[in-house]
Short mmCIF file of C-alpha atoms in Angstrom, two decimals:
data_model
loop_
_atom_site.label_atom_id
_atom_site.label_comp_id
_atom_site.label_asym_id
_atom_site.label_seq_id
_atom_site.Cartn_x
_atom_site.Cartn_y
_atom_site.Cartn_z
CA UNK V 1 -28.97 14.50 -4.56
CA UNK V 2 -26.29 13.16 -6.89
CA UNK V 3 -23.29 11.70 -5.12
CA UNK V 4 -25.05 11.02 -1.82
CA UNK V 5 -24.20 7.56 -0.52
CA UNK V 6 -26.76 5.48 1.41
CA UNK V 7 -25.47 4.77 4.91
CA UNK V 8 -23.15 7.77 4.81
CA UNK V 9 -24.89 10.93 3.61
CA UNK V 10 -28.47 9.64 3.42
CA UNK V 11 -30.23 6.80 5.28
CA UNK V 12 -29.72 3.29 4.01
CA UNK V 13 -32.54 0.72 3.95
CA UNK V 14 -32.38 0.46 7.76
CA UNK V 15 -32.33 4.22 8.30
CA UNK V 16 -28.64 4.54 9.17
CA UNK V 17 -26.19 7.31 8.29
CA UNK V 18 -22.57 8.02 9.25
CA UNK V 19 -21.55 4.38 8.96
CA UNK V 20 -18.13 5.46 7.73
CA UNK V 21 -17.30 7.05 11.10
CA UNK V 22 -17.38 3.93 13.26
CA UNK V 23 -14.02 3.55 15.05
CA UNK V 24 -12.60 6.97 14.26
CA UNK V 25 -13.00 8.09 17.88
CA UNK V 26 -11.47 5.02 19.54
CA UNK V 27 -8.84 5.93 22.17
CA UNK V 28 -8.70 2.88 24.44
CA UNK V 29 -5.48 1.47 22.98
CA UNK V 30 -2.61 3.98 22.54
CA UNK V 31 -0.92 1.53 20.15
CA UNK V 32 -3.77 1.91 17.63
CA UNK V 33 -4.50 5.03 15.58
CA UNK V 34 -7.49 4.70 13.26
CA UNK V 35 -6.83 6.70 10.09
CA UNK V 36 -9.70 5.97 7.68
CA UNK V 37 -12.95 4.01 7.56
CA UNK V 38 -14.43 3.07 4.20
CA UNK V 39 -18.00 1.78 3.93
CA UNK V 40 -18.06 -1.17 1.52
CA UNK V 41 -21.65 -2.32 1.98
CA UNK V 42 -24.72 -1.61 4.08
CA UNK V 43 -27.24 -3.68 2.17
CA UNK V 44 -28.44 -5.15 5.48
CA UNK V 45 -25.44 -5.62 7.75
CA UNK V 46 -22.37 -3.40 7.50
CA UNK V 47 -19.03 -4.18 5.86
CA UNK V 48 -16.19 -1.71 6.42
CA UNK V 49 -12.52 -1.47 5.48
CA UNK V 50 -10.48 0.33 8.13
CA UNK V 51 -6.94 1.65 7.79
CA UNK V 52 -5.04 2.09 11.04
CA UNK V 53 -1.53 2.45 12.39
CA UNK V 54 -0.42 -0.19 14.88
CA UNK V 55 2.60 0.14 17.18
CA UNK V 56 4.35 -3.24 17.12
CA UNK V 57 6.22 -4.72 20.07
CA UNK V 58 9.53 -3.75 18.42
CA UNK V 59 8.54 -0.06 18.51
CA UNK V 60 7.80 0.29 14.78
CA UNK V 61 4.50 1.80 13.59
CA UNK V 62 2.88 -0.44 10.97
CA UNK V 63 0.00 0.66 8.72
CA UNK V 64 -2.59 -2.10 8.36
CA UNK V 65 -6.00 -2.65 6.77
CA UNK V 66 -8.82 -4.82 8.11
CA UNK V 67 -12.30 -5.55 6.87
CA UNK V 68 -14.95 -5.88 9.58
CA UNK V 69 -18.45 -7.27 9.24
CA UNK V 70 -20.92 -5.70 11.66
CA UNK V 71 -24.22 -7.53 12.06
CA UNK V 72 -24.91 -6.33 15.59
CA UNK V 73 -24.60 -8.32 18.80
CA UNK V 74 -26.58 -11.45 19.64
CA UNK V 75 -27.75 -13.78 22.36
CA UNK V 76 -28.26 -17.52 22.69
CA UNK V 77 -29.79 -19.80 25.32
CA UNK V 78 -29.51 -23.47 26.24
CA UNK V 79 -32.94 -24.72 27.29
CA UNK V 80 -32.61 -27.72 29.60
CA UNK V 81 -34.77 -30.03 31.69
CA UNK V 82 -32.44 -31.32 34.40
CA UNK V 83 -35.03 -33.73 35.80
CA UNK V 84 -35.68 -35.46 32.50
CA UNK V 85 -32.08 -35.04 31.29
CA UNK V 86 -33.01 -33.29 28.04
CA UNK V 87 -32.19 -30.16 26.08
CA UNK V 88 -34.33 -28.29 23.57
CA UNK V 89 -32.57 -27.30 20.34
CA UNK V 90 -33.57 -26.05 16.91
CA UNK V 91 -32.79 -27.22 13.41
CA UNK V 92 -32.73 -24.80 10.49
CA UNK V 93 -31.11 -24.26 7.11
CA UNK V 94 -27.93 -22.15 7.10
CA UNK V 95 -26.75 -21.31 3.61
CA UNK V 96 -23.22 -20.15 4.60
CA UNK V 97 -22.40 -23.58 6.06
CA UNK V 98 -24.10 -25.35 3.14
CA UNK V 99 -21.84 -23.56 0.67
CA UNK V 100 -18.80 -24.36 2.83
CA UNK V 101 -18.99 -28.14 2.97
CA UNK V 102 -21.89 -29.01 5.28
CA UNK V 103 -23.85 -31.87 3.67
CA UNK V 104 -27.30 -30.24 3.73
CA UNK V 105 -26.89 -26.96 5.63
CA UNK V 106 -29.34 -28.05 8.35
CA UNK V 107 -27.73 -27.14 11.69
CA UNK V 108 -28.78 -28.19 15.17
CA UNK V 109 -28.46 -25.11 17.37
CA UNK V 110 -29.43 -23.48 20.62
CA UNK V 111 -32.08 -20.80 20.17
CA UNK V 112 -30.42 -17.52 19.24
CA UNK V 113 -30.86 -14.18 17.54
CA UNK V 114 -29.67 -10.62 17.25
CA UNK V 115 -30.34 -8.14 20.03
CA UNK V 116 -31.72 -5.49 17.68
CA UNK V 117 -32.74 -2.72 20.11
CA UNK V 118 -33.26 -4.99 23.14
CA UNK V 119 -31.00 -5.83 26.07
CA UNK V 120 -29.55 -9.38 25.93
CA UNK V 121 -31.99 -10.99 28.38
CA UNK V 122 -35.03 -9.46 26.71
CA UNK V 123 -33.72 -10.52 23.31
CA UNK V 124 -33.15 -14.13 24.30
CA UNK V 125 -36.59 -14.42 25.85
CA UNK V 126 -38.01 -13.18 22.55
CA UNK V 127 -35.94 -15.61 20.48
CA UNK V 128 -36.73 -18.59 22.71
CA UNK V 129 -40.45 -17.90 22.35
CA UNK V 130 -40.26 -17.38 18.58
CA UNK V 131 -38.03 -20.35 17.81
CA UNK V 132 -39.00 -22.99 20.39
CA UNK V 133 -42.40 -21.82 21.62
CA UNK V 134 -41.13 -21.59 25.21
CA UNK V 135 -41.90 -18.61 27.43
CA UNK V 136 -38.93 -19.09 29.72
CA UNK V 137 -38.77 -17.97 33.34
CA UNK V 138 -35.53 -17.55 35.25
CA UNK V 139 -32.44 -17.28 33.03
CA UNK V 140 -28.78 -17.64 33.97
CA UNK V 141 -26.11 -15.57 32.27
CA UNK V 142 -23.17 -17.83 31.43
CA UNK V 143 -20.59 -15.75 29.52
CA UNK V 144 -20.10 -13.33 26.60
CA UNK V 145 -18.00 -14.33 23.61
CA UNK V 146 -16.58 -12.75 20.45
CA UNK V 147 -17.32 -15.57 18.04
CA UNK V 148 -15.10 -14.66 15.08
CA UNK V 149 -12.81 -11.82 16.22
CA UNK V 150 -10.66 -11.80 13.11
CA UNK V 151 -13.39 -10.29 10.95
CA UNK V 152 -16.83 -10.15 12.63
CA UNK V 153 -17.58 -7.59 15.34
CA UNK V 154 -20.43 -9.57 16.90
CA UNK V 155 -20.39 -10.37 20.62
CA UNK V 156 -22.80 -13.11 21.70
CA UNK V 157 -24.34 -13.22 25.17
CA UNK V 158 -24.79 -16.81 26.39
CA UNK V 159 -27.61 -17.88 28.70
CA UNK V 160 -29.17 -21.05 30.09
CA UNK V 161 -32.71 -21.58 31.30
CA UNK V 162 -34.85 -24.49 32.46
CA UNK V 163 -37.88 -25.49 30.45
CA UNK V 164 -40.80 -27.82 30.95
CA UNK V 165 -44.29 -28.53 29.66
CA UNK V 166 -45.63 -25.44 31.39
CA UNK V 167 -43.26 -23.21 29.41
CA UNK V 168 -44.44 -24.45 26.01
CA UNK V 169 -46.99 -21.87 24.89
CA UNK V 170 -46.74 -22.37 21.13
CA UNK V 171 -45.17 -24.60 18.53
CA UNK V 172 -42.30 -22.23 17.84
CA UNK V 173 -40.83 -22.43 14.37
CA UNK V 174 -39.57 -18.88 14.00
CA UNK V 175 -41.02 -15.87 12.21
CA UNK V 176 -42.25 -16.78 8.74
CA UNK V 177 -42.09 -13.16 7.54
CA UNK V 178 -38.34 -13.25 8.25
CA UNK V 179 -37.87 -16.41 6.20
CA UNK V 180 -37.52 -18.67 9.23
CA UNK V 181 -38.57 -22.31 9.04
CA UNK V 182 -37.33 -23.82 12.29
CA UNK V 183 -37.83 -27.33 13.65
CA UNK V 184 -37.85 -27.78 17.42
CA UNK V 185 -35.74 -30.78 18.50
CA UNK V 186 -35.69 -32.30 21.99
CA UNK V 187 -32.71 -34.55 22.74
CA UNK V 188 -31.33 -36.42 25.72
CA UNK V 189 -28.42 -34.38 26.99
CA UNK V 190 -26.01 -37.33 26.78
CA UNK V 191 -26.93 -37.87 23.15
CA UNK V 192 -26.45 -34.19 22.34
CA UNK V 193 -22.94 -34.35 23.82
CA UNK V 194 -22.15 -37.43 21.73
CA UNK V 195 -23.37 -35.64 18.61
CA UNK V 196 -20.52 -33.15 18.98
CA UNK V 197 -17.92 -35.86 18.41
CA UNK V 198 -19.86 -37.37 15.50
CA UNK V 199 -20.21 -33.99 13.79
CA UNK V 200 -24.00 -34.03 13.98
CA UNK V 201 -23.78 -30.89 16.12
CA UNK V 202 -21.29 -28.53 14.50
CA UNK V 203 -22.47 -25.11 15.67
CA UNK V 204 -19.97 -23.30 17.91
CA UNK V 205 -22.38 -21.64 20.32
CA UNK V 206 -24.27 -24.89 20.82
CA UNK V 207 -21.10 -26.87 21.50
CA UNK V 208 -19.93 -24.26 23.99
CA UNK V 209 -23.18 -24.31 25.94
CA UNK V 210 -23.42 -28.10 25.95
CA UNK V 211 -19.87 -28.41 27.25
CA UNK V 212 -20.52 -25.74 29.86
CA UNK V 213 -23.63 -27.65 30.98
CA UNK V 214 -21.54 -30.80 31.38
CA UNK V 215 -18.61 -29.17 33.16
CA UNK V 216 -20.21 -26.63 35.49
CA UNK V 217 -23.86 -26.27 34.51
CA UNK V 218 -27.04 -28.23 35.24
CA UNK V 219 -25.59 -31.60 34.18
CA UNK V 220 -22.20 -31.34 35.88
CA UNK V 221 -21.18 -34.20 38.14
CA UNK V 222 -23.36 -36.71 36.35
CA UNK V 223 -21.92 -39.90 34.92
CA UNK V 224 -22.17 -40.48 31.21
#
């Protein structure tokens, strides 16, 4: 029907409706009153502009607007071999970093992906298998982080898991139908840490997991 908006009145390309109602029922913070939510885009992920009243510390109510980008929540995992002193990373092209100053857009990263309809542990097992070819066993939950809280709603669940030859069941490389072309990269852990300071590893989630591994994870207490 004329005037029906995908993602609001009728399903968008991912079958969603009512995307302009997200946040209207929030009551957890009495200093925030959500007034209006405007759907700006739902081409794949969801961009909204929200108008809300915020009670400042000086007692004055202030009307503000924020745009939020909702791509769902994600999970990432550091695969490590403590005995051999190695980690298993991926390298793939990331256009957003390429257009924002990265020399070639090829980022070294821990395996990661969106949860979609899975719980975080199930999702990261799926992503590790798809990207690195490893069917991982025991996983350790490390922490959960809002990666860009000023504009992106995503919360990423961080994990770590050991890997070895027995876990490698395929060559990895990602899902070709999703446009993925991923290289699997094994590095000595000490070298990976050094690559943070040289800028060769510039991905936030990867840096966080490598530093966790050095401070309190599987490589803590080892000399460099």
